[in-house]
Tab-separated table of C-alpha atoms in Angstrom:
chain	number	residue	atom	x	y	z
M	602	MET	CA	-5.009	-15.515	11.330
M	603	SER	CA	-2.186	-13.592	9.738
M	604	GLU	CA	0.134	-15.079	7.182
M	605	ILE	CA	3.557	-15.991	8.592
M	606	ARG	CA	6.449	-14.357	6.696
M	607	SER	CA	9.050	-16.534	4.991
M	608	LEU	CA	12.715	-16.594	5.982
M	609	VAL	CA	14.618	-16.912	2.709
M	610	LEU	CA	18.259	-17.607	1.884
M	611	PHE	CA	19.240	-15.945	-1.417
M	612	ILE	CA	22.919	-16.520	-2.162
M	613	ALA	CA	25.447	-17.559	-4.777
M	614	SER	CA	27.907	-20.385	-4.361
M	615	SER	CA	30.511	-22.261	-6.298
M	616	LEU	CA	29.549	-25.656	-7.696
M	617	ASP	CA	31.347	-27.277	-4.745
M	618	GLY	CA	29.356	-25.295	-2.163
M	619	TYR	CA	31.624	-22.390	-1.177
M	620	ILE	CA	30.366	-18.813	-0.806
M	621	ALA	CA	33.821	-17.241	-0.663
M	622	THR	CA	37.494	-18.150	-0.668
M	623	LYS	CA	39.292	-18.652	2.678
M	624	ASP	CA	40.373	-14.982	2.556
M	625	GLU	CA	36.701	-13.940	2.057
M	626	SER	CA	37.163	-13.002	-1.605
M	627	LEU	CA	34.313	-13.096	-4.106
M	628	GLU	CA	36.502	-12.296	-7.128
M	629	TRP	CA	35.758	-15.754	-8.577
M	630	LEU	CA	32.075	-14.851	-8.641
M	631	PHE	CA	32.559	-11.683	-10.667
M	632	LYS	CA	34.525	-13.560	-13.348
M	633	VAL	CA	31.411	-15.552	-14.340
M	634	ASP	CA	29.236	-14.180	-17.129
M	635	GLY	CA	25.769	-13.594	-15.804
M	636	GLU	CA	22.700	-11.947	-17.214
M	637	GLY	CA	21.614	-8.575	-15.906
M	638	ASP	CA	21.660	-8.746	-12.126
M	639	ASN	CA	21.012	-12.497	-12.118
M	640	GLY	CA	17.528	-12.024	-10.613
M	641	PHE	CA	18.653	-9.895	-7.681
M	642	ALA	CA	16.314	-6.880	-8.191
M	643	GLU	CA	13.319	-9.169	-8.640
M	644	PHE	CA	14.167	-11.015	-5.408
M	645	TYR	CA	14.963	-7.787	-3.512
M	646	GLU	CA	11.417	-6.540	-4.103
M	647	THR	CA	10.029	-9.573	-2.233
M	648	VAL	CA	11.777	-8.677	1.052
M	649	ASP	CA	11.444	-5.791	3.481
M	650	THR	CA	13.688	-7.162	6.216
M	651	VAL	CA	17.325	-8.281	6.175
M	652	VAL	CA	19.110	-10.319	8.843
M	653	MET	CA	22.832	-11.082	9.000
M	654	GLY	CA	25.572	-11.964	11.409
M	655	LYS	CA	28.240	-9.518	12.552
M	656	LYS	CA	30.937	-11.200	10.402
M	657	THR	CA	28.867	-10.656	7.258
M	658	TYR	CA	28.060	-7.075	8.290
M	659	ASN	CA	31.769	-6.344	8.880
M	660	TRP	CA	32.616	-7.836	5.483
M	661	VAL	CA	29.982	-5.654	3.781
M	662	MET	CA	31.308	-2.554	5.509
M	663	ARG	CA	34.911	-3.326	4.438
M	664	GLN	CA	33.940	-3.260	0.755
M	665	GLY	CA	34.360	0.501	0.454
M	666	ILE	CA	30.737	1.093	-0.446
M	667	LYS	CA	29.454	4.658	-0.687
M	668	GLU	CA	25.969	3.799	0.519
M	669	PHE	CA	24.717	1.011	2.790
M	670	PRO	CA	23.295	-1.591	0.369
M	671	TYR	CA	20.157	-2.423	2.395
M	672	LYS	CA	19.203	1.102	3.486
M	673	ASN	CA	15.567	0.838	2.348
M	674	LYS	CA	14.984	-2.365	4.371
M	675	GLU	CA	14.731	-3.132	8.071
M	676	CYS	CA	18.222	-4.498	8.792
M	677	TYR	CA	19.112	-6.540	11.869
M	678	VAL	CA	22.670	-7.609	12.638
M	679	PHE	CA	23.130	-10.314	15.254
M	680	THR	CA	26.117	-9.822	17.519
M	681	ARG	CA	27.438	-11.225	20.791
M	682	SER	CA	29.020	-7.904	21.716
M	683	ALA	CA	27.499	-4.509	22.408
M	684	ALA	CA	27.132	-2.318	19.338
M	685	GLU	CA	25.583	1.069	18.710
M	686	ASN	CA	22.585	1.083	16.347
M	687	THR	CA	23.081	3.170	13.210
M	688	GLU	CA	20.694	4.918	10.844
M	689	ASN	CA	20.516	1.735	8.747
M	690	VAL	CA	21.119	-1.120	11.201
M	691	LYS	CA	19.718	-2.389	14.476
M	692	PHE	CA	22.161	-4.624	16.347
M	693	VAL	CA	20.557	-7.522	18.157
M	694	ASN	CA	22.162	-9.213	21.141
M	695	GLU	CA	19.486	-11.742	22.099
M	696	ASP	CA	18.475	-15.262	21.172
M	697	VAL	CA	18.476	-15.273	17.353
M	698	THR	CA	15.851	-17.979	16.934
M	699	ASN	CA	13.320	-16.292	19.258
M	700	PHE	CA	13.979	-12.947	17.608
M	701	VAL	CA	13.384	-14.376	14.102
M	702	ARG	CA	10.244	-16.231	15.233
M	703	LYS	CA	8.850	-12.851	16.402
M	704	LEU	CA	9.850	-11.211	13.096
M	705	LYS	CA	8.157	-13.984	11.088
M	706	ASN	CA	4.897	-13.354	12.973
M	707	GLN	CA	4.880	-9.624	12.191
M	708	LYS	CA	3.157	-8.276	9.099
M	709	GLY	CA	5.418	-7.689	6.136
M	710	LYS	CA	7.225	-9.163	3.178
M	711	ASN	CA	9.828	-11.926	3.281
M	712	ILE	CA	12.962	-11.831	5.449
M	713	TRP	CA	16.325	-12.317	3.737
M	714	ILE	CA	19.232	-14.089	5.396
M	715	VAL	CA	22.332	-12.365	4.003
M	716	GLY	CA	25.415	-14.576	4.081
M	717	GLY	CA	25.919	-18.084	5.387
M	718	GLY	CA	27.840	-19.304	8.363
M	719	GLU	CA	26.777	-19.723	11.952
M	720	LEU	CA	23.587	-17.679	11.691
M	721	LEU	CA	22.305	-19.732	8.768
M	722	GLN	CA	23.202	-22.937	10.597
M	723	SER	CA	21.199	-21.821	13.658
M	724	PHE	CA	18.191	-21.094	11.486
M	725	LEU	CA	18.492	-24.424	9.670
M	726	GLN	CA	18.805	-26.378	12.923
M	727	GLU	CA	15.721	-24.639	14.317
M	728	LYS	CA	13.836	-25.256	11.052
M	729	LEU	CA	13.167	-21.526	10.578
M	730	VAL	CA	14.251	-21.283	6.920
M	731	ASN	CA	11.338	-21.521	4.477
M	732	GLU	CA	13.038	-21.147	1.101
M	733	LEU	CA	16.535	-21.490	-0.375
M	734	ILE	CA	17.368	-19.647	-3.578
M	735	LEU	CA	20.836	-20.756	-4.529
M	736	THR	CA	22.565	-19.400	-7.601
M	737	VAL	CA	25.348	-21.767	-8.622
M	738	ALA	CA	28.407	-20.468	-10.447
M	739	PRO	CA	30.297	-22.796	-12.804
M	740	THR	CA	33.375	-22.610	-10.611
M	741	ILE	CA	35.040	-25.150	-8.324
M	742	LEU	CA	37.060	-23.519	-5.538
M	743	GLY	CA	38.302	-26.653	-3.776
M	744	LYS	CA	38.327	-24.888	-0.424
M	745	GLY	CA	36.863	-21.769	1.110
M	746	ILE	CA	33.998	-20.666	3.291
M	747	SER	CA	31.323	-23.338	3.047
M	748	LEU	CA	27.684	-22.342	2.572
M	749	PHE	CA	26.402	-25.072	4.865
M	750	LYS	CA	28.281	-25.833	8.062
M	751	GLU	CA	28.498	-29.366	9.336
M	752	GLY	CA	25.878	-29.874	12.013
M	753	ASP	CA	23.166	-31.958	13.547
M	754	TYR	CA	20.374	-31.182	11.116
M	755	GLN	CA	18.853	-32.489	7.930
M	756	LEU	CA	16.414	-30.707	5.628
M	757	ASP	CA	14.191	-32.126	2.953
M	758	LEU	CA	13.659	-29.745	0.071
M	759	SER	CA	11.214	-29.498	-2.777
M	760	LEU	CA	12.403	-27.934	-6.038
M	761	MET	CA	10.120	-25.028	-6.916
M	762	SER	CA	11.926	-23.735	-10.015
M	763	THR	CA	15.173	-23.431	-11.927
M	764	ARG	CA	16.355	-20.529	-14.056
M	765	ASN	CA	19.595	-19.759	-15.747
M	766	PHE	CA	21.273	-16.416	-16.128
M	767	ASN	CA	23.864	-17.101	-18.817
M	768	GLN	CA	26.469	-19.197	-16.918
M	769	PHE	CA	24.639	-19.126	-13.556
M	770	VAL	CA	21.901	-21.579	-12.573
M	771	GLU	CA	19.357	-20.565	-9.939
M	772	LEU	CA	17.811	-23.351	-7.870
M	773	HIS	CA	14.726	-22.341	-5.872
M	774	TYR	CA	13.755	-24.768	-3.114
M	775	ASP	CA	10.930	-24.855	-0.616
M	776	VAL	CA	11.894	-26.348	2.743
M	777	LYS	CA	9.524	-29.205	3.605
M	778	LYS	CA	8.121	-28.993	7.122
């Protein structure tokens, strides 16, 4: 029997649980002194597939980047509207949980959930997320875009490790089944 791939959330948040300000800014995050890339390159090597919602994709594309940041990975963007696939992205307009279940059963490395929001909530409610790697910044925003949406779900986690990157603390959790 083949090993089932893990669906992993790797994200940074403020101490009070926000991933961005209300106007989708991450400026607060870049003001914090980290260490190197705060573990990003190491994590990035463990994944070969990236999934995100259309809102996150649109945000990434508005950042004025010269090159698509996930071009060497399979990248799926979930959308409710029709969209043309690109060289780097396949747009998916089907049931997200069934699609991810199929992905998890294919051979490969881990699958990274980029961003938070509705997509993450769907995966949490369906108990599809295997690991959470949360890097906490020593910042309190007071309001913004919350990492975890209110919903009808509860997860029990097991702390696998902690690391610090100067002012950031990385919490690595396994989701108990």
